[in-house]
């Protein structure tokens, strides 16, 4: 048991026992606190592997880990990591795709339904005792079935969202991706659109793409202005893909109908955010993969990736394959 793992995310008892059976483990509680970060910095000098999520690991921090072989992220997104730096050092980076695809798509469709039918707003009306008569046009929502579902980023989650819309709700599927996807078009009768045309045509605009240098700020005031007043905007990707202030302006002035947001430019969302003052916003706490089953599956996948790498094997979910050749 020569490998040492620094764990900055709590695991279930079975997974913790498995990890401890093969490695020495240092668990860092609350790594985002000053005390937790200090403990992490102190532990990095002996780390052969890191396992965790939701913590930005930059070069200045990882320079403290000269023995590091692998970073196993309990996530799909890898925007918290300097991939070029890791690759140059031959440090493997792994993530947990696939296991959260269906659950995150469920969340996306929940936001579609909640915004279109004004579920949160009207539930609060009942809870506050203001439901005193049958609701009228002032509280009507929008149909979902048969409406055009526009998906920006047709990866695993985008496909799962298209499946729900096409087969479950009879929605015509429009999509924009870095390239056309004939298999998706055949399966869902989907139609490829330029970003501009999708924004003009879709009744629901849903973001499911990763945050990269190319996608940061992809949806700004100019793009939002292309949407129609009836458009509902859904983001289950990353908050920084969107100019949040431009979105607030559009929602405040009813230039688009509503937004369902599970991600934000800064998380947790500030209590003073204007988004929280708008009735036409459904805001959830980055809960896309937050079910008992999926979070356990993600953690299990991350442990598998980590142990494979420490055993000298190529992890199943290697993000930076060039690091494998550097390592070897």
PDB file of C-alpha atoms in Angstrom:
ATOM      1  CA  UNK A   1       0.000   0.000   0.000  1.00  0.00           C
ATOM      2  CA  UNK A   2       2.446   2.639  -1.246  1.00  0.00           C
ATOM      3  CA  UNK A   3       0.060   5.015  -2.996  1.00  0.00           C
ATOM      4  CA  UNK A   4      -1.405   7.896  -1.031  1.00  0.00           C
ATOM      5  CA  UNK A   5      -4.728   9.457  -2.010  1.00  0.00           C
ATOM      6  CA  UNK A   6      -5.959  12.844  -0.888  1.00  0.00           C
ATOM      7  CA  UNK A   7      -9.739  12.751  -0.863  1.00  0.00           C
ATOM      8  CA  UNK A   8     -11.622  16.059  -0.840  1.00  0.00           C
ATOM      9  CA  UNK A   9     -15.107  14.623  -1.120  1.00  0.00           C
ATOM     10  CA  UNK A  10     -16.831  12.291   1.334  1.00  0.00           C
ATOM     11  CA  UNK A  11     -17.609   8.815   0.037  1.00  0.00           C
ATOM     12  CA  UNK A  12     -20.109   6.204   1.133  1.00  0.00           C
ATOM     13  CA  UNK A  13     -18.814   3.628   3.605  1.00  0.00           C
ATOM     14  CA  UNK A  14     -18.412   0.835   0.999  1.00  0.00           C
ATOM     15  CA  UNK A  15     -16.448   3.074  -1.368  1.00  0.00           C
ATOM     16  CA  UNK A  16     -14.311   4.453   1.444  1.00  0.00           C
ATOM     17  CA  UNK A  17     -13.504   0.910   2.580  1.00  0.00           C
ATOM     18  CA  UNK A  18     -12.566  -0.064  -0.949  1.00  0.00           C
ATOM     19  CA  UNK A  19     -10.267   2.917  -1.341  1.00  0.00           C
ATOM     20  CA  UNK A  20      -8.632   2.291   2.028  1.00  0.00           C
ATOM     21  CA  UNK A  21      -8.069  -1.362   1.144  1.00  0.00           C
ATOM     22  CA  UNK A  22      -5.810  -0.330  -1.732  1.00  0.00           C
ATOM     23  CA  UNK A  23      -4.325   3.038  -0.714  1.00  0.00           C
ATOM     24  CA  UNK A  24      -3.553   5.276   2.209  1.00  0.00           C
ATOM     25  CA  UNK A  25      -6.220   7.973   2.394  1.00  0.00           C
ATOM     26  CA  UNK A  26      -6.251  11.503   3.761  1.00  0.00           C
ATOM     27  CA  UNK A  27      -9.752  12.988   3.872  1.00  0.00           C
ATOM     28  CA  UNK A  28     -10.060  16.766   3.703  1.00  0.00           C
ATOM     29  CA  UNK A  29     -13.288  18.076   5.195  1.00  0.00           C
ATOM     30  CA  UNK A  30     -14.696  21.235   3.611  1.00  0.00           C
ATOM     31  CA  UNK A  31     -11.770  21.983   1.246  1.00  0.00           C
ATOM     32  CA  UNK A  32     -13.302  25.342   0.288  1.00  0.00           C
ATOM     33  CA  UNK A  33     -12.926  26.722   3.810  1.00  0.00           C
ATOM     34  CA  UNK A  34      -9.690  28.405   4.841  1.00  0.00           C
ATOM     35  CA  UNK A  35      -8.896  25.606   7.290  1.00  0.00           C
ATOM     36  CA  UNK A  36      -9.768  22.872   4.792  1.00  0.00           C
ATOM     37  CA  UNK A  37      -7.684  24.462   2.048  1.00  0.00           C
ATOM     38  CA  UNK A  38      -4.741  24.728   4.423  1.00  0.00           C
ATOM     39  CA  UNK A  39      -5.054  21.009   5.229  1.00  0.00           C
ATOM     40  CA  UNK A  40      -5.224  20.219   1.525  1.00  0.00           C
ATOM     41  CA  UNK A  41      -2.084  22.199   0.816  1.00  0.00           C
ATOM     42  CA  UNK A  42      -0.270  20.423   3.629  1.00  0.00           C
ATOM     43  CA  UNK A  43      -1.320  17.003   2.316  1.00  0.00           C
ATOM     44  CA  UNK A  44      -0.447  17.509  -1.341  1.00  0.00           C
ATOM     45  CA  UNK A  45       3.257  16.776  -0.945  1.00  0.00           C
ATOM     46  CA  UNK A  46       2.502  13.081  -0.376  1.00  0.00           C
ATOM     47  CA  UNK A  47      -0.384  12.714  -2.850  1.00  0.00           C
ATOM     48  CA  UNK A  48      -0.136  10.148  -5.632  1.00  0.00           C
ATOM     49  CA  UNK A  49      -3.809  10.635  -6.407  1.00  0.00           C
ATOM     50  CA  UNK A  50      -6.540  13.213  -5.837  1.00  0.00           C
ATOM     51  CA  UNK A  51     -10.255  12.459  -5.797  1.00  0.00           C
ATOM     52  CA  UNK A  52     -13.044  15.004  -5.418  1.00  0.00           C
ATOM     53  CA  UNK A  53     -15.186  17.603  -7.144  1.00  0.00           C
ATOM     54  CA  UNK A  54     -16.208  21.258  -7.235  1.00  0.00           C
ATOM     55  CA  UNK A  55     -12.797  22.617  -6.296  1.00  0.00           C
ATOM     56  CA  UNK A  56     -10.588  24.576  -8.664  1.00  0.00           C
ATOM     57  CA  UNK A  57      -7.177  22.931  -8.868  1.00  0.00           C
ATOM     58  CA  UNK A  58      -4.797  25.344 -10.541  1.00  0.00           C
ATOM     59  CA  UNK A  59      -1.088  25.048 -11.291  1.00  0.00           C
ATOM     60  CA  UNK A  60      -0.062  26.962  -8.154  1.00  0.00           C
ATOM     61  CA  UNK A  61      -1.868  24.411  -5.999  1.00  0.00           C
ATOM     62  CA  UNK A  62      -0.776  21.332  -7.915  1.00  0.00           C
ATOM     63  CA  UNK A  63       2.859  22.434  -7.907  1.00  0.00           C
ATOM     64  CA  UNK A  64       2.718  21.364  -4.243  1.00  0.00           C
ATOM     65  CA  UNK A  65       2.116  17.750  -5.364  1.00  0.00           C
ATOM     66  CA  UNK A  66       5.356  16.481  -6.951  1.00  0.00           C
ATOM     67  CA  UNK A  67       4.289  12.799  -6.769  1.00  0.00           C
ATOM     68  CA  UNK A  68       0.865  13.279  -8.320  1.00  0.00           C
ATOM     69  CA  UNK A  69      -0.119  10.679 -10.943  1.00  0.00           C
ATOM     70  CA  UNK A  70      -3.868  11.107 -11.310  1.00  0.00           C
ATOM     71  CA  UNK A  71      -6.727  13.493 -10.570  1.00  0.00           C
ATOM     72  CA  UNK A  72     -10.074  11.682 -10.502  1.00  0.00           C
ATOM     73  CA  UNK A  73     -12.949  14.132 -10.707  1.00  0.00           C
ATOM     74  CA  UNK A  74     -16.426  13.164  -9.517  1.00  0.00           C
ATOM     75  CA  UNK A  75     -17.998  15.145 -12.349  1.00  0.00           C
ATOM     76  CA  UNK A  76     -18.435  15.316 -16.086  1.00  0.00           C
ATOM     77  CA  UNK A  77     -17.349  18.929 -16.476  1.00  0.00           C
ATOM     78  CA  UNK A  78     -13.605  19.536 -16.201  1.00  0.00           C
ATOM     79  CA  UNK A  79     -13.508  23.332 -16.280  1.00  0.00           C
ATOM     80  CA  UNK A  80     -11.986  23.369 -12.773  1.00  0.00           C
ATOM     81  CA  UNK A  81      -8.757  21.883 -14.098  1.00  0.00           C
ATOM     82  CA  UNK A  82      -5.810  23.242 -16.080  1.00  0.00           C
ATOM     83  CA  UNK A  83      -5.701  20.379 -18.559  1.00  0.00           C
ATOM     84  CA  UNK A  84      -2.621  21.657 -20.409  1.00  0.00           C
ATOM     85  CA  UNK A  85      -0.696  21.820 -17.145  1.00  0.00           C
ATOM     86  CA  UNK A  86      -1.758  18.325 -16.119  1.00  0.00           C
ATOM     87  CA  UNK A  87      -0.847  16.915 -19.521  1.00  0.00           C
ATOM     88  CA  UNK A  88       2.604  18.496 -19.537  1.00  0.00           C
ATOM     89  CA  UNK A  89       3.294  16.883 -16.188  1.00  0.00           C
ATOM     90  CA  UNK A  90       1.902  13.534 -17.316  1.00  0.00           C
ATOM     91  CA  UNK A  91      -0.856  13.686 -14.689  1.00  0.00           C
ATOM     92  CA  UNK A  92      -3.931  11.760 -15.789  1.00  0.00           C
ATOM     93  CA  UNK A  93      -7.311  13.482 -15.446  1.00  0.00           C
ATOM     94  CA  UNK A  94     -10.449  11.350 -15.389  1.00  0.00           C
ATOM     95  CA  UNK A  95     -14.128  12.211 -15.086  1.00  0.00           C
ATOM     96  CA  UNK A  96     -17.476  10.429 -14.754  1.00  0.00           C
ATOM     97  CA  UNK A  97     -19.499  10.668 -17.982  1.00  0.00           C
ATOM     98  CA  UNK A  98     -22.467   8.451 -18.836  1.00  0.00           C
ATOM     99  CA  UNK A  99     -23.612   7.714 -15.275  1.00  0.00           C
ATOM    100  CA  UNK A 100     -25.285  11.113 -14.856  1.00  0.00           C
ATOM    101  CA  UNK A 101     -26.635  11.529 -18.387  1.00  0.00           C
ATOM    102  CA  UNK A 102     -30.193  10.372 -17.775  1.00  0.00           C
ATOM    103  CA  UNK A 103     -30.555  12.075 -14.402  1.00  0.00           C
ATOM    104  CA  UNK A 104     -29.339  15.422 -15.734  1.00  0.00           C
ATOM    105  CA  UNK A 105     -31.690  15.146 -18.697  1.00  0.00           C
ATOM    106  CA  UNK A 106     -34.512  14.496 -16.214  1.00  0.00           C
ATOM    107  CA  UNK A 107     -33.569  17.749 -14.493  1.00  0.00           C
ATOM    108  CA  UNK A 108     -33.578  19.601 -17.792  1.00  0.00           C
ATOM    109  CA  UNK A 109     -37.035  18.371 -18.613  1.00  0.00           C
ATOM    110  CA  UNK A 110     -38.246  19.166 -15.107  1.00  0.00           C
ATOM    111  CA  UNK A 111     -37.155  22.757 -15.717  1.00  0.00           C
ATOM    112  CA  UNK A 112     -38.931  22.786 -19.071  1.00  0.00           C
ATOM    113  CA  UNK A 113     -42.161  21.669 -17.413  1.00  0.00           C
ATOM    114  CA  UNK A 114     -41.787  23.934 -14.382  1.00  0.00           C
ATOM    115  CA  UNK A 115     -41.151  27.081 -16.411  1.00  0.00           C
ATOM    116  CA  UNK A 116     -43.761  26.410 -19.097  1.00  0.00           C
ATOM    117  CA  UNK A 117     -46.519  25.606 -16.604  1.00  0.00           C
ATOM    118  CA  UNK A 118     -45.312  28.159 -14.003  1.00  0.00           C
ATOM    119  CA  UNK A 119     -45.245  25.420 -11.381  1.00  0.00           C
ATOM    120  CA  UNK A 120     -43.139  27.186  -8.739  1.00  0.00           C
ATOM    121  CA  UNK A 121     -44.922  30.522  -9.100  1.00  0.00           C
ATOM    122  CA  UNK A 122     -48.391  28.987  -8.855  1.00  0.00           C
ATOM    123  CA  UNK A 123     -47.433  26.599  -6.056  1.00  0.00           C
ATOM    124  CA  UNK A 124     -46.261  29.617  -4.070  1.00  0.00           C
ATOM    125  CA  UNK A 125     -49.593  31.308  -4.824  1.00  0.00           C
ATOM    126  CA  UNK A 126     -51.388  28.400  -3.177  1.00  0.00           C
ATOM    127  CA  UNK A 127     -48.940  28.186  -0.278  1.00  0.00           C
ATOM    128  CA  UNK A 128     -49.346  31.892   0.507  1.00  0.00           C
ATOM    129  CA  UNK A 129     -53.139  31.637   0.619  1.00  0.00           C
ATOM    130  CA  UNK A 130     -53.676  33.779  -2.493  1.00  0.00           C
ATOM    131  CA  UNK A 131     -55.597  31.116  -4.438  1.00  0.00           C
ATOM    132  CA  UNK A 132     -59.123  32.369  -3.863  1.00  0.00           C
ATOM    133  CA  UNK A 133     -60.741  31.639  -7.230  1.00  0.00           C
ATOM    134  CA  UNK A 134     -60.160  29.715 -10.439  1.00  0.00           C
ATOM    135  CA  UNK A 135     -57.033  30.972 -12.143  1.00  0.00           C
ATOM    136  CA  UNK A 136     -57.457  33.070 -15.259  1.00  0.00           C
ATOM    137  CA  UNK A 137     -55.279  34.166 -18.178  1.00  0.00           C
ATOM    138  CA  UNK A 138     -52.948  36.143 -15.917  1.00  0.00           C
ATOM    139  CA  UNK A 139     -51.698  32.838 -14.540  1.00  0.00           C
ATOM    140  CA  UNK A 140     -51.905  30.634 -17.624  1.00  0.00           C
ATOM    141  CA  UNK A 141     -48.808  28.747 -18.706  1.00  0.00           C
ATOM    142  CA  UNK A 142     -47.645  27.368 -22.039  1.00  0.00           C
ATOM    143  CA  UNK A 143     -48.028  23.932 -23.588  1.00  0.00           C
ATOM    144  CA  UNK A 144     -44.928  21.768 -23.885  1.00  0.00           C
ATOM    145  CA  UNK A 145     -46.185  18.992 -26.164  1.00  0.00           C
ATOM    146  CA  UNK A 146     -45.693  19.732 -29.831  1.00  0.00           C
ATOM    147  CA  UNK A 147     -43.452  22.745 -29.258  1.00  0.00           C
ATOM    148  CA  UNK A 148     -40.029  23.070 -30.898  1.00  0.00           C
ATOM    149  CA  UNK A 149     -37.206  21.956 -28.605  1.00  0.00           C
ATOM    150  CA  UNK A 150     -33.901  23.618 -29.491  1.00  0.00           C
ATOM    151  CA  UNK A 151     -30.817  21.961 -27.995  1.00  0.00           C
ATOM    152  CA  UNK A 152     -27.436  23.677 -28.074  1.00  0.00           C
ATOM    153  CA  UNK A 153     -24.763  21.019 -27.593  1.00  0.00           C
ATOM    154  CA  UNK A 154     -25.809  17.584 -28.828  1.00  0.00           C
ATOM    155  CA  UNK A 155     -23.696  15.348 -26.614  1.00  0.00           C
ATOM    156  CA  UNK A 156     -24.919  12.566 -24.321  1.00  0.00           C
ATOM    157  CA  UNK A 157     -27.171  14.833 -22.256  1.00  0.00           C
ATOM    158  CA  UNK A 158     -28.469  16.639 -25.334  1.00  0.00           C
ATOM    159  CA  UNK A 159     -29.426  13.302 -26.890  1.00  0.00           C
ATOM    160  CA  UNK A 160     -31.166  12.186 -23.695  1.00  0.00           C
ATOM    161  CA  UNK A 161     -33.120  15.453 -23.627  1.00  0.00           C
ATOM    162  CA  UNK A 162     -34.056  15.014 -27.293  1.00  0.00           C
ATOM    163  CA  UNK A 163     -35.295  11.506 -26.541  1.00  0.00           C
ATOM    164  CA  UNK A 164     -37.651  12.815 -23.862  1.00  0.00           C
ATOM    165  CA  UNK A 165     -38.956  15.615 -26.036  1.00  0.00           C
ATOM    166  CA  UNK A 166     -39.361  13.619 -29.235  1.00  0.00           C
ATOM    167  CA  UNK A 167     -40.822  10.380 -27.924  1.00  0.00           C
ATOM    168  CA  UNK A 168     -42.561  11.679 -24.816  1.00  0.00           C
ATOM    169  CA  UNK A 169     -43.984  15.002 -25.936  1.00  0.00           C
ATOM    170  CA  UNK A 170     -44.001  14.911 -29.731  1.00  0.00           C
ATOM    171  CA  UNK A 171     -41.640  17.886 -29.905  1.00  0.00           C
ATOM    172  CA  UNK A 172     -39.842  18.712 -33.169  1.00  0.00           C
ATOM    173  CA  UNK A 173     -36.108  18.691 -32.326  1.00  0.00           C
ATOM    174  CA  UNK A 174     -33.750  21.411 -33.533  1.00  0.00           C
ATOM    175  CA  UNK A 175     -30.116  21.291 -32.521  1.00  0.00           C
ATOM    176  CA  UNK A 176     -26.837  23.142 -32.862  1.00  0.00           C
ATOM    177  CA  UNK A 177     -23.523  21.404 -32.353  1.00  0.00           C
ATOM    178  CA  UNK A 178     -19.952  21.740 -33.590  1.00  0.00           C
ATOM    179  CA  UNK A 179     -20.918  19.379 -36.417  1.00  0.00           C
ATOM    180  CA  UNK A 180     -24.090  17.707 -37.748  1.00  0.00           C
ATOM    181  CA  UNK A 181     -24.983  14.343 -36.216  1.00  0.00           C
ATOM    182  CA  UNK A 182     -26.717  12.085 -38.762  1.00  0.00           C
ATOM    183  CA  UNK A 183     -27.505   9.369 -36.182  1.00  0.00           C
ATOM    184  CA  UNK A 184     -29.292  11.899 -33.978  1.00  0.00           C
ATOM    185  CA  UNK A 185     -31.210  13.240 -36.958  1.00  0.00           C
ATOM    186  CA  UNK A 186     -32.323   9.753 -37.921  1.00  0.00           C
ATOM    187  CA  UNK A 187     -33.344   8.695 -34.423  1.00  0.00           C
ATOM    188  CA  UNK A 188     -35.262  11.817 -33.407  1.00  0.00           C
ATOM    189  CA  UNK A 189     -36.100  13.313 -36.805  1.00  0.00           C
ATOM    190  CA  UNK A 190     -33.922  16.192 -35.596  1.00  0.00           C
ATOM    191  CA  UNK A 191     -32.864  19.111 -37.766  1.00  0.00           C
ATOM    192  CA  UNK A 192     -29.494  20.871 -37.584  1.00  0.00           C
ATOM    193  CA  UNK A 193     -29.569  24.654 -37.350  1.00  0.00           C
ATOM    194  CA  UNK A 194     -27.025  27.425 -37.122  1.00  0.00           C
ATOM    195  CA  UNK A 195     -26.978  28.980 -33.661  1.00  0.00           C
ATOM    196  CA  UNK A 196     -28.774  32.063 -34.944  1.00  0.00           C
ATOM    197  CA  UNK A 197     -31.535  30.132 -36.679  1.00  0.00           C
ATOM    198  CA  UNK A 198     -32.098  27.868 -33.680  1.00  0.00           C
ATOM    199  CA  UNK A 199     -32.488  30.872 -31.386  1.00  0.00           C
ATOM    200  CA  UNK A 200     -35.031  32.379 -33.765  1.00  0.00           C
ATOM    201  CA  UNK A 201     -37.102  29.213 -34.232  1.00  0.00           C
ATOM    202  CA  UNK A 202     -37.110  27.219 -30.989  1.00  0.00           C
ATOM    203  CA  UNK A 203     -39.856  27.523 -28.400  1.00  0.00           C
ATOM    204  CA  UNK A 204     -37.481  26.096 -25.778  1.00  0.00           C
ATOM    205  CA  UNK A 205     -33.754  26.858 -25.987  1.00  0.00           C
ATOM    206  CA  UNK A 206     -31.777  24.386 -23.875  1.00  0.00           C
ATOM    207  CA  UNK A 207     -28.038  24.537 -23.187  1.00  0.00           C
ATOM    208  CA  UNK A 208     -26.297  21.197 -22.657  1.00  0.00           C
ATOM    209  CA  UNK A 209     -22.758  21.983 -23.798  1.00  0.00           C
ATOM    210  CA  UNK A 210     -19.523  22.102 -21.744  1.00  0.00           C
ATOM    211  CA  UNK A 211     -17.771  25.274 -20.619  1.00  0.00           C
ATOM    212  CA  UNK A 212     -14.676  25.887 -22.727  1.00  0.00           C
ATOM    213  CA  UNK A 213     -12.804  28.935 -23.975  1.00  0.00           C
ATOM    214  CA  UNK A 214     -15.019  28.789 -27.079  1.00  0.00           C
ATOM    215  CA  UNK A 215     -18.347  28.463 -25.258  1.00  0.00           C
ATOM    216  CA  UNK A 216     -17.800  30.961 -22.418  1.00  0.00           C
ATOM    217  CA  UNK A 217     -20.185  33.864 -23.011  1.00  0.00           C
ATOM    218  CA  UNK A 218     -21.694  32.120 -26.050  1.00  0.00           C
ATOM    219  CA  UNK A 219     -25.177  33.409 -25.195  1.00  0.00           C
ATOM    220  CA  UNK A 220     -25.097  37.167 -24.736  1.00  0.00           C
ATOM    221  CA  UNK A 221     -27.385  40.116 -25.399  1.00  0.00           C
ATOM    222  CA  UNK A 222     -27.066  39.737 -29.166  1.00  0.00           C
ATOM    223  CA  UNK A 223     -28.074  36.075 -29.073  1.00  0.00           C
ATOM    224  CA  UNK A 224     -30.901  36.591 -26.580  1.00  0.00           C
ATOM    225  CA  UNK A 225     -32.312  39.340 -28.813  1.00  0.00           C
ATOM    226  CA  UNK A 226     -32.860  36.707 -31.518  1.00  0.00           C
ATOM    227  CA  UNK A 227     -35.284  34.778 -29.314  1.00  0.00           C
ATOM    228  CA  UNK A 228     -39.010  35.446 -29.497  1.00  0.00           C
ATOM    229  CA  UNK A 229     -41.131  36.786 -26.599  1.00  0.00           C
ATOM    230  CA  UNK A 230     -42.619  33.278 -26.223  1.00  0.00           C
ATOM    231  CA  UNK A 231     -39.213  31.582 -25.885  1.00  0.00           C
ATOM    232  CA  UNK A 232     -38.310  29.758 -22.690  1.00  0.00           C
ATOM    233  CA  UNK A 233     -34.602  29.432 -21.908  1.00  0.00           C
ATOM    234  CA  UNK A 234     -33.157  26.443 -20.030  1.00  0.00           C
ATOM    235  CA  UNK A 235     -29.561  26.099 -18.803  1.00  0.00           C
ATOM    236  CA  UNK A 236     -28.273  22.795 -17.399  1.00  0.00           C
ATOM    237  CA  UNK A 237     -24.770  23.327 -18.823  1.00  0.00           C
ATOM    238  CA  UNK A 238     -22.583  25.904 -17.061  1.00  0.00           C
ATOM    239  CA  UNK A 239     -23.506  29.383 -15.885  1.00  0.00           C
ATOM    240  CA  UNK A 240     -20.601  31.133 -17.614  1.00  0.00           C
ATOM    241  CA  UNK A 241     -21.853  30.046 -21.030  1.00  0.00           C
ATOM    242  CA  UNK A 242     -24.433  32.824 -20.581  1.00  0.00           C
ATOM    243  CA  UNK A 243     -24.105  36.569 -19.981  1.00  0.00           C
ATOM    244  CA  UNK A 244     -26.189  36.550 -16.811  1.00  0.00           C
ATOM    245  CA  UNK A 245     -26.909  40.288 -16.798  1.00  0.00           C
ATOM    246  CA  UNK A 246     -28.132  40.172 -20.392  1.00  0.00           C
ATOM    247  CA  UNK A 247     -30.452  37.323 -19.437  1.00  0.00           C
ATOM    248  CA  UNK A 248     -31.751  39.257 -16.416  1.00  0.00           C
ATOM    249  CA  UNK A 249     -32.448  42.279 -18.619  1.00  0.00           C
ATOM    250  CA  UNK A 250     -34.395  40.167 -21.116  1.00  0.00           C
ATOM    251  CA  UNK A 251     -36.447  38.428 -18.423  1.00  0.00           C
ATOM    252  CA  UNK A 252     -37.150  41.671 -16.564  1.00  0.00           C
ATOM    253  CA  UNK A 253     -38.473  43.308 -19.702  1.00  0.00           C
ATOM    254  CA  UNK A 254     -40.433  40.234 -20.929  1.00  0.00           C
ATOM    255  CA  UNK A 255     -38.310  39.992 -24.073  1.00  0.00           C
ATOM    256  CA  UNK A 256     -38.387  36.244 -23.433  1.00  0.00           C
ATOM    257  CA  UNK A 257     -41.058  34.413 -21.467  1.00  0.00           C
ATOM    258  CA  UNK A 258     -39.124  32.566 -18.758  1.00  0.00           C
ATOM    259  CA  UNK A 259     -35.934  30.788 -17.761  1.00  0.00           C
ATOM    260  CA  UNK A 260     -35.175  27.557 -15.911  1.00  0.00           C
ATOM    261  CA  UNK A 261     -31.649  27.680 -14.510  1.00  0.00           C
ATOM    262  CA  UNK A 262     -29.712  24.990 -12.672  1.00  0.00           C
ATOM    263  CA  UNK A 263     -26.321  26.690 -13.115  1.00  0.00           C
ATOM    264  CA  UNK A 264     -25.047  30.209 -12.572  1.00  0.00           C
ATOM    265  CA  UNK A 265     -22.002  32.361 -13.184  1.00  0.00           C
ATOM    266  CA  UNK A 266     -21.187  32.308  -9.502  1.00  0.00           C
ATOM    267  CA  UNK A 267     -22.298  29.460  -7.260  1.00  0.00           C
ATOM    268  CA  UNK A 268     -23.938  29.385  -4.804  1.00  0.00           C
ATOM    269  CA  UNK A 269     -26.129  32.109  -6.271  1.00  0.00           C
ATOM    270  CA  UNK A 270     -25.880  35.353  -4.349  1.00  0.00           C
ATOM    271  CA  UNK A 271     -28.929  36.060  -2.177  1.00  0.00           C
ATOM    272  CA  UNK A 272     -29.178  39.501  -3.732  1.00  0.00           C
ATOM    273  CA  UNK A 273     -29.244  38.261  -7.331  1.00  0.00           C
ATOM    274  CA  UNK A 274     -31.910  39.913  -9.459  1.00  0.00           C
ATOM    275  CA  UNK A 275     -32.796  36.448 -10.759  1.00  0.00           C
ATOM    276  CA  UNK A 276     -34.400  35.676  -7.405  1.00  0.00           C
ATOM    277  CA  UNK A 277     -36.743  38.643  -7.729  1.00  0.00           C
ATOM    278  CA  UNK A 278     -38.267  37.449 -11.003  1.00  0.00           C
ATOM    279  CA  UNK A 279     -41.413  35.320 -11.035  1.00  0.00           C
ATOM    280  CA  UNK A 280     -40.546  34.031 -14.503  1.00  0.00           C
ATOM    281  CA  UNK A 281     -37.348  32.329 -13.283  1.00  0.00           C
ATOM    282  CA  UNK A 282     -37.123  28.835 -11.819  1.00  0.00           C
ATOM    283  CA  UNK A 283     -33.729  28.586 -10.108  1.00  0.00           C
ATOM    284  CA  UNK A 284     -32.388  25.305  -8.738  1.00  0.00           C
ATOM    285  CA  UNK A 285     -29.095  24.671  -6.866  1.00  0.00           C
ATOM    286  CA  UNK A 286     -26.984  22.896  -9.527  1.00  0.00           C
ATOM    287  CA  UNK A 287     -28.890  19.718  -8.795  1.00  0.00           C
ATOM    288  CA  UNK A 288     -28.644  18.109 -12.244  1.00  0.00           C
ATOM    289  CA  UNK A 289     -27.086  14.872 -10.999  1.00  0.00           C
ATOM    290  CA  UNK A 290     -28.290  15.129  -7.402  1.00  0.00           C
ATOM    291  CA  UNK A 291     -30.010  11.827  -6.763  1.00  0.00           C
ATOM    292  CA  UNK A 292     -28.826   9.159  -4.335  1.00  0.00           C
ATOM    293  CA  UNK A 293     -28.376   6.625  -7.108  1.00  0.00           C
ATOM    294  CA  UNK A 294     -26.509   8.855  -9.531  1.00  0.00           C
ATOM    295  CA  UNK A 295     -24.157  10.471  -7.031  1.00  0.00           C
ATOM    296  CA  UNK A 296     -23.149   7.037  -5.740  1.00  0.00           C
ATOM    297  CA  UNK A 297     -22.603   5.810  -9.301  1.00  0.00           C
ATOM    298  CA  UNK A 298     -20.451   8.866 -10.053  1.00  0.00           C
ATOM    299  CA  UNK A 299     -18.334   8.301  -6.940  1.00  0.00           C
ATOM    300  CA  UNK A 300     -17.956   4.607  -7.785  1.00  0.00           C
ATOM    301  CA  UNK A 301     -16.832   5.508 -11.297  1.00  0.00           C
ATOM    302  CA  UNK A 302     -14.304   8.005  -9.898  1.00  0.00           C
ATOM    303  CA  UNK A 303     -12.854   5.389  -7.531  1.00  0.00           C
ATOM    304  CA  UNK A 304     -12.576   2.934 -10.443  1.00  0.00           C
ATOM    305  CA  UNK A 305     -10.745   5.545 -12.506  1.00  0.00           C
ATOM    306  CA  UNK A 306      -8.393   6.396  -9.669  1.00  0.00           C
ATOM    307  CA  UNK A 307      -7.447   2.836  -8.787  1.00  0.00           C
ATOM    308  CA  UNK A 308      -6.899   1.933 -12.437  1.00  0.00           C
ATOM    309  CA  UNK A 309      -4.481   4.818 -12.865  1.00  0.00           C
ATOM    310  CA  UNK A 310      -2.594   4.048  -9.652  1.00  0.00           C
ATOM    311  CA  UNK A 311      -2.284   0.424 -10.814  1.00  0.00           C
ATOM    312  CA  UNK A 312      -0.589   1.606 -13.990  1.00  0.00           C
ATOM    313  CA  UNK A 313      -3.664   1.035 -16.148  1.00  0.00           C
ATOM    314  CA  UNK A 314      -5.318   3.535 -18.455  1.00  0.00           C
ATOM    315  CA  UNK A 315      -8.559   4.768 -16.809  1.00  0.00           C
ATOM    316  CA  UNK A 316     -11.772   4.110 -18.708  1.00  0.00           C
ATOM    317  CA  UNK A 317     -12.680   7.824 -18.632  1.00  0.00           C
ATOM    318  CA  UNK A 318      -9.399   9.559 -19.442  1.00  0.00           C
ATOM    319  CA  UNK A 319      -9.881  13.247 -20.291  1.00  0.00           C
ATOM    320  CA  UNK A 320      -6.302  14.022 -21.409  1.00  0.00           C
ATOM    321  CA  UNK A 321      -5.024  11.014 -23.388  1.00  0.00           C
ATOM    322  CA  UNK A 322      -1.823  12.862 -24.302  1.00  0.00           C
ATOM    323  CA  UNK A 323      -0.805  12.649 -20.658  1.00  0.00           C
ATOM    324  CA  UNK A 324      -0.744   8.861 -20.972  1.00  0.00           C
ATOM    325  CA  UNK A 325       2.133   9.011 -23.449  1.00  0.00           C
ATOM    326  CA  UNK A 326       3.972  11.575 -21.284  1.00  0.00           C
ATOM    327  CA  UNK A 327       3.446   9.386 -18.235  1.00  0.00           C
ATOM    328  CA  UNK A 328       4.755   6.282 -19.999  1.00  0.00           C
TER     329      UNK A 328
END
